[in-house]
Amino acid sequence: MVLTPQERMEAAEGAVQQLKEALTGVGVVFPSLGVDGVSAAGTYGLPLVDLGRCNLDTALRLAAVLHERERA
């Protein structure tokens, strides 16, 4: 199935929103989380999600959440 450019963008934005909500739920915020503009402009495959950059505190929080989940 081939998606229209709008469907591709909606799929990517939906994924970003779900990821933001999940991360926020465990106390992790990536300020620059979003859809990668370059890949969104293409016509092949789905756009990429750009996790962006984060500070040391955010990186350590994410690591702690992942380690906690691994132990559960």
Short mmCIF file of C-alpha atoms in Angstrom, two decimals:
data_model
loop_
_atom_site.label_atom_id
_atom_site.label_comp_id
_atom_site.label_asym_id
_atom_site.label_seq_id
_atom_site.Cartn_x
_atom_site.Cartn_y
_atom_site.Cartn_z
CA MET A 1 0.00 0.00 0.00
CA VAL A 2 1.36 3.38 -0.99
CA LEU A 3 0.63 6.29 1.32
CA THR A 4 -0.02 9.82 0.18
CA PRO A 5 2.37 12.51 1.42
CA GLN A 6 -0.28 13.65 3.89
CA GLU A 7 -0.81 10.10 5.19
CA ARG A 8 2.94 9.66 5.59
CA MET A 9 3.18 12.88 7.60
CA GLU A 10 0.14 12.01 9.73
CA ALA A 11 1.63 8.59 10.51
CA ALA A 12 4.93 10.17 11.54
CA GLU A 13 3.27 12.86 13.64
CA GLY A 14 1.12 10.22 15.34
CA ALA A 15 4.19 8.17 16.19
CA VAL A 16 5.96 11.23 17.59
CA GLN A 17 2.93 12.09 19.73
CA GLN A 18 2.71 8.55 21.12
CA LEU A 19 6.42 8.55 21.91
CA LYS A 20 6.20 11.97 23.61
CA GLU A 21 3.31 10.78 25.77
CA ALA A 22 5.08 7.55 26.71
CA LEU A 23 8.31 9.33 27.59
CA THR A 24 6.50 12.05 29.54
CA GLY A 25 4.69 9.33 31.47
CA VAL A 26 8.01 8.09 32.82
CA GLY A 27 9.48 11.54 33.40
CA VAL A 28 11.65 11.83 30.29
CA VAL A 29 11.32 14.80 27.91
CA PHE A 30 13.21 15.23 24.63
CA PRO A 31 12.70 18.94 23.84
CA SER A 32 13.54 18.53 20.15
CA LEU A 33 11.63 15.30 19.49
CA GLY A 34 9.86 15.58 16.15
CA VAL A 35 9.50 14.44 12.56
CA ASP A 36 12.68 14.63 10.49
CA GLY A 37 11.92 17.22 7.82
CA VAL A 38 14.29 15.84 5.20
CA SER A 39 12.88 12.32 5.28
CA ALA A 40 9.33 13.70 5.42
CA ALA A 41 9.92 15.50 2.13
CA GLY A 42 10.78 12.25 0.36
CA THR A 43 8.39 9.88 -1.34
CA TYR A 44 9.86 6.54 -0.29
CA GLY A 45 9.09 4.83 3.01
CA LEU A 46 7.89 6.59 6.11
CA PRO A 47 9.49 9.74 7.50
CA LEU A 48 12.02 9.27 10.28
CA VAL A 49 11.45 10.33 13.87
CA ASP A 50 14.20 12.67 15.04
CA LEU A 51 14.88 12.06 18.72
CA GLY A 52 17.01 15.18 18.76
CA ARG A 53 19.56 16.09 21.32
CA CYS A 54 19.15 15.87 25.06
CA ASN A 55 21.14 16.98 28.06
CA LEU A 56 22.98 14.67 30.42
CA ASP A 57 20.13 14.61 32.96
CA THR A 58 17.64 13.47 30.31
CA ALA A 59 20.02 10.79 29.04
CA LEU A 60 20.50 9.44 32.57
CA ARG A 61 16.74 9.49 33.24
CA LEU A 62 16.09 7.55 30.06
CA ALA A 63 18.78 5.02 30.95
CA ALA A 64 17.29 4.59 34.44
CA VAL A 65 13.79 4.04 33.04
CA LEU A 66 15.06 1.48 30.54
CA HIS A 67 17.08 -0.35 33.20
CA GLU A 68 14.04 -0.39 35.49
CA ARG A 69 11.86 -1.78 32.72
CA GLU A 70 14.48 -4.44 31.93
CA ARG A 71 14.42 -5.61 35.56
CA ALA A 72 10.60 -5.80 35.67
#
